C-alpha cells in the first residue's frame, strides 16, 4: 500500500535542554537536535521507519526551505516540494530540567500565494496512492476549506483520505465528508460530536487522543476506548503524529480498525520515549504493544 502525506506548513524543528528558563538572561542549552517537522512530514517519517511506501508532499521555500530539504534527505524520506517564495518556519522546543516542563515556540508560518496554492492542488491531484494523509495547521493565505477542496481529487483517484487538523479547517472538511479517518484531540472534538460524524457518514472512523486518559475510536459498529500506556516520558512532542502514523500503518497493511487502533496507542506512547522532536521507533512500538489491551466497547 502506498501512502502520500501533505504538509502545508512544515517546519524545521529545533529542540534543546536547559537547566532553567529565565527572562532577560542568556539561556544556555545543550542536547540540541534538528528535525524536519510538521504534521504530514512527521507521519511520513514514522511510516518510513515502518517500511511503508510513503512520499511527503509539502510547501517550502525562502532561506530555510533548502535546509528542510537537506534534513529530509538525511532521514531518507521520499518527497516532493512545491516551492514557495516565503521562508519556511522554524519551531523551538525547550525542555527545562529544573521543572520537567516543555516550552514550545511555534510561528504561524509563511504566507502562501494563490499561485502557490494552485501548484499544490495540481500536485495533490497527481498523487498516486492508496492512503492520503493531510495533517497539520494551515499557514497564512490558505483558506479554511482547503483540506475540503483537495479531498475531492484524492477520493476521485480511489485513495482513502485521512485528516488531522483542527478549528475551522476541520469543520469545513467534515461538512464536505467523504473522509476515511479523522484524528483529533479531545480539545478539538468531543466523543459525542465524533459519533454524530460517523453516524452521518461524513467520516468512516474518528480517533480521539485524550492524553493521559488514553484514546477513543468511533466506528460504524461502536465506540471503543483504550487507556494510555504508562512510560517514563522524555518528551511528548510528536506523540499525536506518531499515533496517527501507527493508525494509518495498521489500516494500510489491511488490519481491522480495532487492531490498527492498538498500534496507534502503542506508537503514541513510544514517541514519549524519544528526546526532543524525535518520533517513535518500531522496536519501541512492538514492545509497548504487548501492554495494550483489547479496546473496551463503551456502548
PDB file of N, CA and C in Angstrom, residues 6-14 34-42 58-69 71 84-92 104-112 135-140 147 164-165 169 241:
ATOM      1  N   UNK A   6       0.508  15.174   3.117  1.00  0.00           N
ATOM      2  CA  UNK A   6       0.511  16.586   2.732  1.00  0.00           C
ATOM      3  C   UNK A   6       0.780  17.448   3.961  1.00  0.00           C
ATOM      4  N   UNK A   7       1.790  18.320   3.838  1.00  0.00           N
ATOM      5  CA  UNK A   7       2.122  19.259   4.905  1.00  0.00           C
ATOM      6  C   UNK A   7       2.178  20.654   4.310  1.00  0.00           C
ATOM      7  N   UNK A   8       1.176  21.462   4.623  1.00  0.00           N
ATOM      8  CA  UNK A   8       1.121  22.818   4.089  1.00  0.00           C
ATOM      9  C   UNK A   8       1.989  23.781   4.876  1.00  0.00           C
ATOM     10  N   UNK A   9       2.256  23.457   6.122  1.00  0.00           N
ATOM     11  CA  UNK A   9       3.012  24.368   6.983  1.00  0.00           C
ATOM     12  C   UNK A   9       4.125  23.614   7.708  1.00  0.00           C
ATOM     13  N   UNK A  10       5.106  23.077   6.958  1.00  0.00           N
ATOM     14  CA  UNK A  10       6.183  22.318   7.592  1.00  0.00           C
ATOM     15  C   UNK A  10       7.084  23.234   8.410  1.00  0.00           C
ATOM     16  N   UNK A  11       7.988  22.625   9.145  1.00  0.00           N
ATOM     17  CA  UNK A  11       8.898  23.432   9.959  1.00  0.00           C
ATOM     18  C   UNK A  11      10.228  22.720  10.133  1.00  0.00           C
ATOM     19  N   UNK A  12      11.223  23.505  10.432  1.00  0.00           N
ATOM     20  CA  UNK A  12      12.490  22.975  10.924  1.00  0.00           C
ATOM     21  C   UNK A  12      12.360  22.979  12.436  1.00  0.00           C
ATOM     22  N   UNK A  13      12.336  21.805  13.041  1.00  0.00           N
ATOM     23  CA  UNK A  13      12.090  21.681  14.471  1.00  0.00           C
ATOM     24  C   UNK A  13      13.413  21.601  15.229  1.00  0.00           C
ATOM     25  N   UNK A  14      13.666  22.599  16.061  1.00  0.00           N
ATOM     26  CA  UNK A  14      14.869  22.654  16.882  1.00  0.00           C
ATOM     27  C   UNK A  14      14.472  22.377  18.324  1.00  0.00           C
ATOM     28  N   UNK A  34      18.011  18.824  15.524  1.00  0.00           N
ATOM     29  CA  UNK A  34      17.232  19.492  14.483  1.00  0.00           C
ATOM     30  C   UNK A  34      16.560  18.415  13.641  1.00  0.00           C
ATOM     31  N   UNK A  35      15.251  18.521  13.484  1.00  0.00           N
ATOM     32  CA  UNK A  35      14.482  17.529  12.725  1.00  0.00           C
ATOM     33  C   UNK A  35      13.569  18.227  11.726  1.00  0.00           C
ATOM     34  N   UNK A  36      13.282  17.564  10.610  1.00  0.00           N
ATOM     35  CA  UNK A  36      12.224  18.079   9.726  1.00  0.00           C
ATOM     36  C   UNK A  36      10.874  17.820  10.374  1.00  0.00           C
ATOM     37  N   UNK A  37       9.997  18.810  10.367  1.00  0.00           N
ATOM     38  CA  UNK A  37       8.744  18.651  11.088  1.00  0.00           C
ATOM     39  C   UNK A  37       7.532  19.193  10.365  1.00  0.00           C
ATOM     40  N   UNK A  38       6.421  19.185  11.077  1.00  0.00           N
ATOM     41  CA  UNK A  38       5.109  19.477  10.505  1.00  0.00           C
ATOM     42  C   UNK A  38       4.327  18.181  10.460  1.00  0.00           C
ATOM     43  N   UNK A  39       2.996  18.271  10.636  1.00  0.00           N
ATOM     44  CA  UNK A  39       2.172  17.081  10.792  1.00  0.00           C
ATOM     45  C   UNK A  39       2.402  15.977   9.777  1.00  0.00           C
ATOM     46  N   UNK A  40       2.204  16.286   8.499  1.00  0.00           N
ATOM     47  CA  UNK A  40       2.336  15.262   7.472  1.00  0.00           C
ATOM     48  C   UNK A  40       3.747  14.722   7.343  1.00  0.00           C
ATOM     49  N   UNK A  41       4.742  15.592   7.497  1.00  0.00           N
ATOM     50  CA  UNK A  41       6.132  15.142   7.426  1.00  0.00           C
ATOM     51  C   UNK A  41       6.438  14.197   8.582  1.00  0.00           C
ATOM     52  N   UNK A  42       5.959  14.512   9.777  1.00  0.00           N
ATOM     53  CA  UNK A  42       6.181  13.617  10.918  1.00  0.00           C
ATOM     54  C   UNK A  42       5.531  12.254  10.702  1.00  0.00           C
ATOM     55  N   UNK A  58       4.955  18.636   0.314  1.00  0.00           N
ATOM     56  CA  UNK A  58       4.975  19.765   1.239  1.00  0.00           C
ATOM     57  C   UNK A  58       5.312  21.058   0.504  1.00  0.00           C
ATOM     58  N   UNK A  59       4.976  22.176   1.134  1.00  0.00           N
ATOM     59  CA  UNK A  59       5.313  23.503   0.634  1.00  0.00           C
ATOM     60  C   UNK A  59       6.516  24.026   1.412  1.00  0.00           C
ATOM     61  N   UNK A  60       7.515  24.538   0.710  1.00  0.00           N
ATOM     62  CA  UNK A  60       8.689  25.076   1.407  1.00  0.00           C
ATOM     63  C   UNK A  60       9.423  26.047   0.499  1.00  0.00           C
ATOM     64  N   UNK A  61      10.141  26.978   1.132  1.00  0.00           N
ATOM     65  CA  UNK A  61      10.899  27.935   0.330  1.00  0.00           C
ATOM     66  C   UNK A  61      11.652  28.941   1.172  1.00  0.00           C
ATOM     67  N   UNK A  62      12.124  29.979   0.510  1.00  0.00           N
ATOM     68  CA  UNK A  62      12.877  31.016   1.184  1.00  0.00           C
ATOM     69  C   UNK A  62      14.234  30.527   1.647  1.00  0.00           C
ATOM     70  N   UNK A  63      14.802  31.227   2.617  1.00  0.00           N
ATOM     71  CA  UNK A  63      16.144  30.911   3.101  1.00  0.00           C
ATOM     72  C   UNK A  63      16.204  29.575   3.820  1.00  0.00           C
ATOM     73  N   UNK A  64      15.090  29.132   4.398  1.00  0.00           N
ATOM     74  CA  UNK A  64      15.085  27.903   5.190  1.00  0.00           C
ATOM     75  C   UNK A  64      14.531  26.688   4.446  1.00  0.00           C
ATOM     76  N   UNK A  65      13.935  26.909   3.286  1.00  0.00           N
ATOM     77  CA  UNK A  65      13.360  25.789   2.545  1.00  0.00           C
ATOM     78  C   UNK A  65      14.393  24.760   2.135  1.00  0.00           C
ATOM     79  N   UNK A  66      15.571  25.238   1.701  1.00  0.00           N
ATOM     80  CA  UNK A  66      16.629  24.316   1.315  1.00  0.00           C
ATOM     81  C   UNK A  66      17.136  23.499   2.487  1.00  0.00           C
ATOM     82  N   UNK A  67      17.178  24.112   3.674  1.00  0.00           N
ATOM     83  CA  UNK A  67      17.621  23.387   4.867  1.00  0.00           C
ATOM     84  C   UNK A  67      16.654  22.270   5.217  1.00  0.00           C
ATOM     85  N   UNK A  68      15.366  22.526   5.048  1.00  0.00           N
ATOM     86  CA  UNK A  68      14.369  21.481   5.297  1.00  0.00           C
ATOM     87  C   UNK A  68      14.592  20.308   4.353  1.00  0.00           C
ATOM     88  N   UNK A  69      14.870  20.580   3.100  1.00  0.00           N
ATOM     89  CA  UNK A  69      15.102  19.504   2.138  1.00  0.00           C
ATOM     90  C   UNK A  69      16.328  18.678   2.526  1.00  0.00           C
ATOM     91  N   UNK A  71      17.409  18.155   5.559  1.00  0.00           N
ATOM     92  CA  UNK A  71      17.013  17.320   6.689  1.00  0.00           C
ATOM     93  C   UNK A  71      16.196  16.116   6.237  1.00  0.00           C
ATOM     94  N   UNK A  84       7.716  27.715  -2.594  1.00  0.00           N
ATOM     95  CA  UNK A  84       7.059  28.975  -2.253  1.00  0.00           C
ATOM     96  C   UNK A  84       8.127  30.050  -2.081  1.00  0.00           C
ATOM     97  N   UNK A  85       7.705  31.303  -2.095  1.00  0.00           N
ATOM     98  CA  UNK A  85       8.659  32.408  -2.005  1.00  0.00           C
ATOM     99  C   UNK A  85       9.056  32.720  -0.569  1.00  0.00           C
ATOM    100  N   UNK A  86       8.112  32.600   0.359  1.00  0.00           N
ATOM    101  CA  UNK A  86       8.361  32.987   1.746  1.00  0.00           C
ATOM    102  C   UNK A  86       9.166  31.912   2.477  1.00  0.00           C
ATOM    103  N   UNK A  87       9.736  32.288   3.624  1.00  0.00           N
ATOM    104  CA  UNK A  87      10.589  31.385   4.389  1.00  0.00           C
ATOM    105  C   UNK A  87       9.786  30.320   5.136  1.00  0.00           C
ATOM    106  N   UNK A  88      10.237  29.087   5.051  1.00  0.00           N
ATOM    107  CA  UNK A  88       9.693  28.018   5.875  1.00  0.00           C
ATOM    108  C   UNK A  88       9.970  28.334   7.339  1.00  0.00           C
ATOM    109  N   UNK A  89       9.011  28.050   8.207  1.00  0.00           N
ATOM    110  CA  UNK A  89       9.145  28.417   9.623  1.00  0.00           C
ATOM    111  C   UNK A  89      10.130  27.519  10.367  1.00  0.00           C
ATOM    112  N   UNK A  90      10.621  28.016  11.480  1.00  0.00           N
ATOM    113  CA  UNK A  90      11.466  27.262  12.396  1.00  0.00           C
ATOM    114  C   UNK A  90      10.816  27.275  13.763  1.00  0.00           C
ATOM    115  N   UNK A  91      10.591  26.093  14.334  1.00  0.00           N
ATOM    116  CA  UNK A  91       9.966  25.966  15.650  1.00  0.00           C
ATOM    117  C   UNK A  91      11.005  25.572  16.682  1.00  0.00           C
ATOM    118  N   UNK A  92      10.739  25.929  17.929  1.00  0.00           N
ATOM    119  CA  UNK A  92      11.698  25.674  19.006  1.00  0.00           C
ATOM    120  C   UNK A  92      11.011  25.021  20.191  1.00  0.00           C
ATOM    121  N   UNK A 104       7.163  25.282  24.081  1.00  0.00           N
ATOM    122  CA  UNK A 104       7.124  25.158  22.625  1.00  0.00           C
ATOM    123  C   UNK A 104       6.824  26.517  22.002  1.00  0.00           C
ATOM    124  N   UNK A 105       7.675  26.926  21.093  1.00  0.00           N
ATOM    125  CA  UNK A 105       7.517  28.190  20.389  1.00  0.00           C
ATOM    126  C   UNK A 105       7.271  27.872  18.915  1.00  0.00           C
ATOM    127  N   UNK A 106       6.050  28.163  18.449  1.00  0.00           N
ATOM    128  CA  UNK A 106       5.612  27.722  17.122  1.00  0.00           C
ATOM    129  C   UNK A 106       5.136  28.928  16.306  1.00  0.00           C
ATOM    130  N   UNK A 107       5.913  29.379  15.329  1.00  0.00           N
ATOM    131  CA  UNK A 107       5.487  30.504  14.478  1.00  0.00           C
ATOM    132  C   UNK A 107       4.276  30.127  13.630  1.00  0.00           C
ATOM    133  N   UNK A 108       3.552  31.147  13.157  1.00  0.00           N
ATOM    134  CA  UNK A 108       2.370  30.868  12.340  1.00  0.00           C
ATOM    135  C   UNK A 108       2.743  30.363  10.951  1.00  0.00           C
ATOM    136  N   UNK A 109       3.921  30.668  10.467  1.00  0.00           N
ATOM    137  CA  UNK A 109       4.368  30.151   9.181  1.00  0.00           C
ATOM    138  C   UNK A 109       4.338  31.187   8.071  1.00  0.00           C
ATOM    139  N   UNK A 110       4.818  30.813   6.892  1.00  0.00           N
ATOM    140  CA  UNK A 110       4.895  31.740   5.757  1.00  0.00           C
ATOM    141  C   UNK A 110       3.526  32.026   5.153  1.00  0.00           C
ATOM    142  N   UNK A 111       3.426  33.126   4.437  1.00  0.00           N
ATOM    143  CA  UNK A 111       2.203  33.458   3.716  1.00  0.00           C
ATOM    144  C   UNK A 111       2.238  32.808   2.332  1.00  0.00           C
ATOM    145  N   UNK A 112       1.191  32.072   2.004  1.00  0.00           N
ATOM    146  CA  UNK A 112       1.120  31.327   0.752  1.00  0.00           C
ATOM    147  C   UNK A 112       0.290  32.120  -0.259  1.00  0.00           C
ATOM    148  N   UNK A 135      -2.248  16.542   7.130  1.00  0.00           N
ATOM    149  CA  UNK A 135      -2.063  16.736   8.563  1.00  0.00           C
ATOM    150  C   UNK A 135      -1.339  18.039   8.855  1.00  0.00           C
ATOM    151  N   UNK A 136      -1.855  18.776   9.823  1.00  0.00           N
ATOM    152  CA  UNK A 136      -1.175  19.974  10.283  1.00  0.00           C
ATOM    153  C   UNK A 136      -1.984  21.243  10.093  1.00  0.00           C
ATOM    154  N   UNK A 137      -1.448  22.323  10.617  1.00  0.00           N
ATOM    155  CA  UNK A 137      -2.122  23.617  10.549  1.00  0.00           C
ATOM    156  C   UNK A 137      -1.993  24.233   9.167  1.00  0.00           C
ATOM    157  N   UNK A 138      -2.861  25.208   8.899  1.00  0.00           N
ATOM    158  CA  UNK A 138      -2.810  25.942   7.638  1.00  0.00           C
ATOM    159  C   UNK A 138      -2.047  27.246   7.833  1.00  0.00           C
ATOM    160  N   UNK A 139      -1.099  27.548   6.974  1.00  0.00           N
ATOM    161  CA  UNK A 139      -0.362  28.807   7.092  1.00  0.00           C
ATOM    162  C   UNK A 139      -1.200  29.975   6.580  1.00  0.00           C
ATOM    163  N   UNK A 140      -0.772  31.205   6.844  1.00  0.00           N
ATOM    164  CA  UNK A 140      -1.490  32.378   6.340  1.00  0.00           C
ATOM    165  C   UNK A 140      -1.640  32.335   4.812  1.00  0.00           C
ATOM    166  N   UNK A 147      -8.501  21.902   2.894  1.00  0.00           N
ATOM    167  CA  UNK A 147      -8.490  20.443   3.020  1.00  0.00           C
ATOM    168  C   UNK A 147      -9.745  19.840   2.399  1.00  0.00           C
ATOM    169  N   UNK A 164      -5.949  15.155   9.861  1.00  0.00           N
ATOM    170  CA  UNK A 164      -5.622  15.551  11.234  1.00  0.00           C
ATOM    171  C   UNK A 164      -5.405  17.056  11.250  1.00  0.00           C
ATOM    172  N   UNK A 165      -6.400  17.789  11.697  1.00  0.00           N
ATOM    173  CA  UNK A 165      -6.304  19.240  11.799  1.00  0.00           C
ATOM    174  C   UNK A 165      -7.295  19.687  12.861  1.00  0.00           C
ATOM    175  N   UNK A 169     -10.783  24.670   9.716  1.00  0.00           N
ATOM    176  CA  UNK A 169     -10.432  23.782   8.599  1.00  0.00           C
ATOM    177  C   UNK A 169     -10.953  22.364   8.821  1.00  0.00           C
ATOM    178  N   UNK A 241       1.289  12.842  16.223  1.00  0.00           N
ATOM    179  CA  UNK A 241       1.658  12.453  14.859  1.00  0.00           C
ATOM    180  C   UNK A 241       2.050  10.981  14.800  1.00  0.00           C
TER     181      UNK A 241
END
